[in-house]
PDB file of C-alpha atoms in Angstrom:
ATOM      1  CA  UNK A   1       3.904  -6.653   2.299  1.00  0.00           C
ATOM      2  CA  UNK A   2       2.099  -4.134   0.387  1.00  0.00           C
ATOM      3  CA  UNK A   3       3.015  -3.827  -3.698  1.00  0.00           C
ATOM      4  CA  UNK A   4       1.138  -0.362  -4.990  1.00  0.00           C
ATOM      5  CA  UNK A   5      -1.804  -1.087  -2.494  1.00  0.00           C
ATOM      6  CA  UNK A   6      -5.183   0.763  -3.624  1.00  0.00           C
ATOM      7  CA  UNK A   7      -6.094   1.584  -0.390  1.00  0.00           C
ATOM      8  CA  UNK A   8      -7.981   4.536  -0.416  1.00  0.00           C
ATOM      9  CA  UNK A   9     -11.200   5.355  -1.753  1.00  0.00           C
ATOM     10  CA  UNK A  10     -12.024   8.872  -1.135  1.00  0.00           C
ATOM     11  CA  UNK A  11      -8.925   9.556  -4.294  1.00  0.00           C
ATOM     12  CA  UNK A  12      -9.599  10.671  -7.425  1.00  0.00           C
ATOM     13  CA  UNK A  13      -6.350  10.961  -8.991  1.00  0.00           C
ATOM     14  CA  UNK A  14      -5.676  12.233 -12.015  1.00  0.00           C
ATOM     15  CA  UNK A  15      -4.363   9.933 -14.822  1.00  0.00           C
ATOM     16  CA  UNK A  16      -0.854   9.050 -15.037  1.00  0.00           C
ATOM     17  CA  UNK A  17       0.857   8.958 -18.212  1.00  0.00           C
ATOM     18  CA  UNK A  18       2.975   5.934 -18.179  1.00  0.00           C
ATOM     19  CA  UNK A  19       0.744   3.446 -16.339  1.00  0.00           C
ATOM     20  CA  UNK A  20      -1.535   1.224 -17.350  1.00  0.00           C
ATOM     21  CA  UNK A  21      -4.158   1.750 -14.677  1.00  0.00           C
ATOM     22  CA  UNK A  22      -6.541   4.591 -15.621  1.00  0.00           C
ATOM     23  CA  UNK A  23      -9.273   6.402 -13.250  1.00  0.00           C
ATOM     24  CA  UNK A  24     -12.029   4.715 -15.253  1.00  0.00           C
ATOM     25  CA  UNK A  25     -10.250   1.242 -14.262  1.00  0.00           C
ATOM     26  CA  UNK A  26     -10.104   1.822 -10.432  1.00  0.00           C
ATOM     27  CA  UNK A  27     -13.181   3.076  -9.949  1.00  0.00           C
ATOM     28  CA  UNK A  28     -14.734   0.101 -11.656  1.00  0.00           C
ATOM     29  CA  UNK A  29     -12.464  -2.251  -9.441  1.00  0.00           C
ATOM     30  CA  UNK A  30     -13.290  -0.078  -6.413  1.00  0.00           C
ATOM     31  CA  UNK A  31     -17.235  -0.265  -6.983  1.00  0.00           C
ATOM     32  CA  UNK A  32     -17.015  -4.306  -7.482  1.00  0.00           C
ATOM     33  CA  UNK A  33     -14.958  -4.663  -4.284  1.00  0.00           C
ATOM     34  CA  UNK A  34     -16.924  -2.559  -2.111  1.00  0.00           C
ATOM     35  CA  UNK A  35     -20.777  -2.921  -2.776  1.00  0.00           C
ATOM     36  CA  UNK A  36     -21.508   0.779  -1.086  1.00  0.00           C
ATOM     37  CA  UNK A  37     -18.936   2.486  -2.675  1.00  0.00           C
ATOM     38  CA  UNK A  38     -21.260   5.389  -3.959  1.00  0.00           C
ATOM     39  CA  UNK A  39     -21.809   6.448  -0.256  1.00  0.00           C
ATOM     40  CA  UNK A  40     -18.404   7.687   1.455  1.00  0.00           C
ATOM     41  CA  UNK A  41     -19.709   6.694   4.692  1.00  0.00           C
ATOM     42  CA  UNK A  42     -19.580   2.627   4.527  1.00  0.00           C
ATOM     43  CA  UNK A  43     -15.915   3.443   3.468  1.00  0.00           C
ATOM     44  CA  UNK A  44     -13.866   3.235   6.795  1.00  0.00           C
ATOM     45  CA  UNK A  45     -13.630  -0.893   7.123  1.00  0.00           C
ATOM     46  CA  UNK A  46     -12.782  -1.071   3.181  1.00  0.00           C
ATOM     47  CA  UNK A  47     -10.876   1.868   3.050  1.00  0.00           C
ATOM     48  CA  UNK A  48      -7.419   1.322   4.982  1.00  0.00           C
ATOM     49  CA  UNK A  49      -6.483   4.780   4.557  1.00  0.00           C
ATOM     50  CA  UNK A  50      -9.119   5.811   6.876  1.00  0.00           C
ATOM     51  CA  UNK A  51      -8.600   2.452   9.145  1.00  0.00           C
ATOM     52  CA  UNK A  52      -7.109   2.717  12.715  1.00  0.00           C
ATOM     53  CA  UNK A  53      -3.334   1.306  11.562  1.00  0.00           C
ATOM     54  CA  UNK A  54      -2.352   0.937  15.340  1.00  0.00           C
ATOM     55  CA  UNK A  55      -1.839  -3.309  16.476  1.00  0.00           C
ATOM     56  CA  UNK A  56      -1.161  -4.373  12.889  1.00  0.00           C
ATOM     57  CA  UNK A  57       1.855  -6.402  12.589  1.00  0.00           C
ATOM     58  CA  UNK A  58       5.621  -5.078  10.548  1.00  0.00           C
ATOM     59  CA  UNK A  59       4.544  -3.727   6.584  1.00  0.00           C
ATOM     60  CA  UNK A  60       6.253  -2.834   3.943  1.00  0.00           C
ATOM     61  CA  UNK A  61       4.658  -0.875   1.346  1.00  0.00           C
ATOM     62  CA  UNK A  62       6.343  -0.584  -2.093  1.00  0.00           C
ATOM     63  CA  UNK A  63       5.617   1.541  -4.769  1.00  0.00           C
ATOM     64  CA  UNK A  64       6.836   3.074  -8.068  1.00  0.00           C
ATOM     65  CA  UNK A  65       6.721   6.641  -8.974  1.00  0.00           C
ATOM     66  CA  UNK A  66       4.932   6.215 -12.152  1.00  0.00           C
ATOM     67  CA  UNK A  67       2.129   4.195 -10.816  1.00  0.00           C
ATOM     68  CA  UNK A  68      -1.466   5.824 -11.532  1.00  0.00           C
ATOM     69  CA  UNK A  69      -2.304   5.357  -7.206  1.00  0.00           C
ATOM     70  CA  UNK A  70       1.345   6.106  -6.103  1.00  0.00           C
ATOM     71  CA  UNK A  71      -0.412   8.355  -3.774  1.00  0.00           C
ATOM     72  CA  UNK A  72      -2.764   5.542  -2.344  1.00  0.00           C
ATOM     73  CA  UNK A  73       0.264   3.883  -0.842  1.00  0.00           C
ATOM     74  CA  UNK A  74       2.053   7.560   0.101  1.00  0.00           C
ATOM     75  CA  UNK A  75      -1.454   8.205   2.447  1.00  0.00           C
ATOM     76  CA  UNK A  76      -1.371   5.052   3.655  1.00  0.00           C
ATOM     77  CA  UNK A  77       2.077   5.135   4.825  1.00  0.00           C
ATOM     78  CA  UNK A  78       1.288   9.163   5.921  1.00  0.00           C
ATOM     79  CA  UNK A  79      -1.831   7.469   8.116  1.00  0.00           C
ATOM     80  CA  UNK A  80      -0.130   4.665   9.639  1.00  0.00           C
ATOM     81  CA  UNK A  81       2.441   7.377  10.979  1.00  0.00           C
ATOM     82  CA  UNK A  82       0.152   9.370  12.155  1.00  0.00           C
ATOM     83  CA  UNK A  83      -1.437   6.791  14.354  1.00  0.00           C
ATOM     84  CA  UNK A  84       1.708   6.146  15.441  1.00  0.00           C
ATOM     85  CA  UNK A  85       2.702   2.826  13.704  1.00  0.00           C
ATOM     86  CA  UNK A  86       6.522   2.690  14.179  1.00  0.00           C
ATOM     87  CA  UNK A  87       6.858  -1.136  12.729  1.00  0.00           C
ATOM     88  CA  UNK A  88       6.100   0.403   8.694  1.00  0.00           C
ATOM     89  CA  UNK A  89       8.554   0.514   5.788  1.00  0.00           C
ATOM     90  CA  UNK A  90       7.971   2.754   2.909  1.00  0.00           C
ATOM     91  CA  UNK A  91       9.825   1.470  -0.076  1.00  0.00           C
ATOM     92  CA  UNK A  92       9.632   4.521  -2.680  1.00  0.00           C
ATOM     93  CA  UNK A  93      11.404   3.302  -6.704  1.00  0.00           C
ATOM     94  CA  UNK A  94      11.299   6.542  -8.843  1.00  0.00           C
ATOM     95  CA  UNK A  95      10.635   5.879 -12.787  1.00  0.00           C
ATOM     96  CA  UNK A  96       8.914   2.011 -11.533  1.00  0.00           C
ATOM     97  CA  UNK A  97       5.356   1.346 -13.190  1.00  0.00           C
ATOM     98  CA  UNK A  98       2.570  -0.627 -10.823  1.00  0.00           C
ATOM     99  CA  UNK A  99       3.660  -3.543  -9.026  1.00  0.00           C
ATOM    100  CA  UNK A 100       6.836  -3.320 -10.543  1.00  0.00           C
ATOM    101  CA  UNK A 101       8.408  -6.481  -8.546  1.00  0.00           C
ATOM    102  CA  UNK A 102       6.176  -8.946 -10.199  1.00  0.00           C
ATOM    103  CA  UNK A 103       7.626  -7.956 -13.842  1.00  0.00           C
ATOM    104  CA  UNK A 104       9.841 -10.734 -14.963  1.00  0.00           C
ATOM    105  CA  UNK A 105      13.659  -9.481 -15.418  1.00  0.00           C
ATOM    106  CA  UNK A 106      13.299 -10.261 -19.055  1.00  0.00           C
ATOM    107  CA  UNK A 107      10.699  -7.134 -19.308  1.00  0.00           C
ATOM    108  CA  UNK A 108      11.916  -4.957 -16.014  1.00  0.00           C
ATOM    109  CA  UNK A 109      15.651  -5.544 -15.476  1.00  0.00           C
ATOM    110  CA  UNK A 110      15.195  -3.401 -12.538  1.00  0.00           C
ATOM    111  CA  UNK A 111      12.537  -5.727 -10.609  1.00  0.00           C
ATOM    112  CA  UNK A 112      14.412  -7.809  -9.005  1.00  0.00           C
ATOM    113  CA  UNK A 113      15.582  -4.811  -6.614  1.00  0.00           C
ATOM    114  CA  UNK A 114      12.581  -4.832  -5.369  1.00  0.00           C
ATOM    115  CA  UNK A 115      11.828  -8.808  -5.247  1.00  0.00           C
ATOM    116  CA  UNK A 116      15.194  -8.359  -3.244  1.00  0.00           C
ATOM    117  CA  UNK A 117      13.824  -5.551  -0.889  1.00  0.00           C
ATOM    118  CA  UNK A 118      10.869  -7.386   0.104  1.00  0.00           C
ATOM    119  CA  UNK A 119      12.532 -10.615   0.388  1.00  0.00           C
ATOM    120  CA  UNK A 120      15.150  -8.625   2.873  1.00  0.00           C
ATOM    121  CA  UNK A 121      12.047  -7.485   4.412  1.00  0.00           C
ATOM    122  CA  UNK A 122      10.203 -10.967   4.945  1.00  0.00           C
ATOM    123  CA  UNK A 123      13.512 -12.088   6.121  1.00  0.00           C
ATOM    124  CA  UNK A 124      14.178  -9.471   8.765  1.00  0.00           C
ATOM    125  CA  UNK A 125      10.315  -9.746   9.922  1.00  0.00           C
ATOM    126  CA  UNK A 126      10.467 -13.714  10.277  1.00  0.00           C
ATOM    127  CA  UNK A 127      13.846 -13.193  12.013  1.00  0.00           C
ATOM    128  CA  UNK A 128      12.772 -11.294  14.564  1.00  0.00           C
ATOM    129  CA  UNK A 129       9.319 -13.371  15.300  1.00  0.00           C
ATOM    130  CA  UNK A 130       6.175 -11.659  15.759  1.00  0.00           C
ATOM    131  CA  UNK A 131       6.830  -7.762  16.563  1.00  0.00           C
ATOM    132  CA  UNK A 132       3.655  -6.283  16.625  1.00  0.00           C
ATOM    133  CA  UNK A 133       2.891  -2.554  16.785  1.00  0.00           C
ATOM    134  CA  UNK A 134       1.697  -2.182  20.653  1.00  0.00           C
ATOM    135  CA  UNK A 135      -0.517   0.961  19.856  1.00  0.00           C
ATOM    136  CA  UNK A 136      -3.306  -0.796  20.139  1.00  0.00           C
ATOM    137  CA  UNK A 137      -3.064  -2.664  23.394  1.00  0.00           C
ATOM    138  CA  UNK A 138      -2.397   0.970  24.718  1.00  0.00           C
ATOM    139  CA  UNK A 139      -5.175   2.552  23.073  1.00  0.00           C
ATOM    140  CA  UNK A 140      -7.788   0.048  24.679  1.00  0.00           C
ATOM    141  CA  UNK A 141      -6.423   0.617  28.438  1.00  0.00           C
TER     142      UNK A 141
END
């Protein structure tokens, strides 16, 4: 399960309003996680937005609207499609900050929809045992 993954580090996306992550602050996280962030070629294996998706087991990615990389999470989703990932949720919350979920119900009323959708979703994916995406066995015959 994915909550507002940064995920792709090609983005530069403008500033959002009503979140409290700014460009200044990714970038800074993005250039401590990845040492070689300044050169867009070392970017593939930290990047998942440029990964090959394809093998990986069930995901859910959730995001709110009003989160600053909204759109990290929308490519990601985008790409895993276009490999042709068929075992991937997108869970979309308009008017929902970063990591919404984790809020406490005190603050966020409205979080424990989504503690509920990925608890539905751990559920369903433990249910049904390990249903990986076969893509990749198919890609290496």
């Amino acid at each position: 399960m994915l909550l507002a993954p940064a995920v792709d580090l090609s983005s530069d996306e403008p500033d959002a309003p009503h979140c409290f992550l700014s460009r200044a602050m990714c970038k800074a996280f993005s250039a401590a996680y990845h040492p070689s962030y300044s050169d867009p070629s070392t970017w593939e294996d930290a990047s998942s937005a440029q990964c090959d998706l394809r093998g990986l087991p069930p995901v859910l990615v959730q995001l709110g609207r009003l989160d600053f990389i909204f759109q990290h999470g929308d490519r990601l989703a985008a790409k895993a499609n276009a490999d042709g990932v068929t075992n991937w949720e997108l869970d979309v919350h308009d008017d929902m900050p970063h990591v919404f979920a984790i809020f406490p119900s005190f603050v966020l009323p409205y979080a424990h929809v989504g503690v509920q959708k990925l608890s539905t979703f751990a559920a369903k994916s433990f249910l049904k045992g390990e249903d990986r995406d076969d893509t990749r066995d198919a890609r290496a015959n």
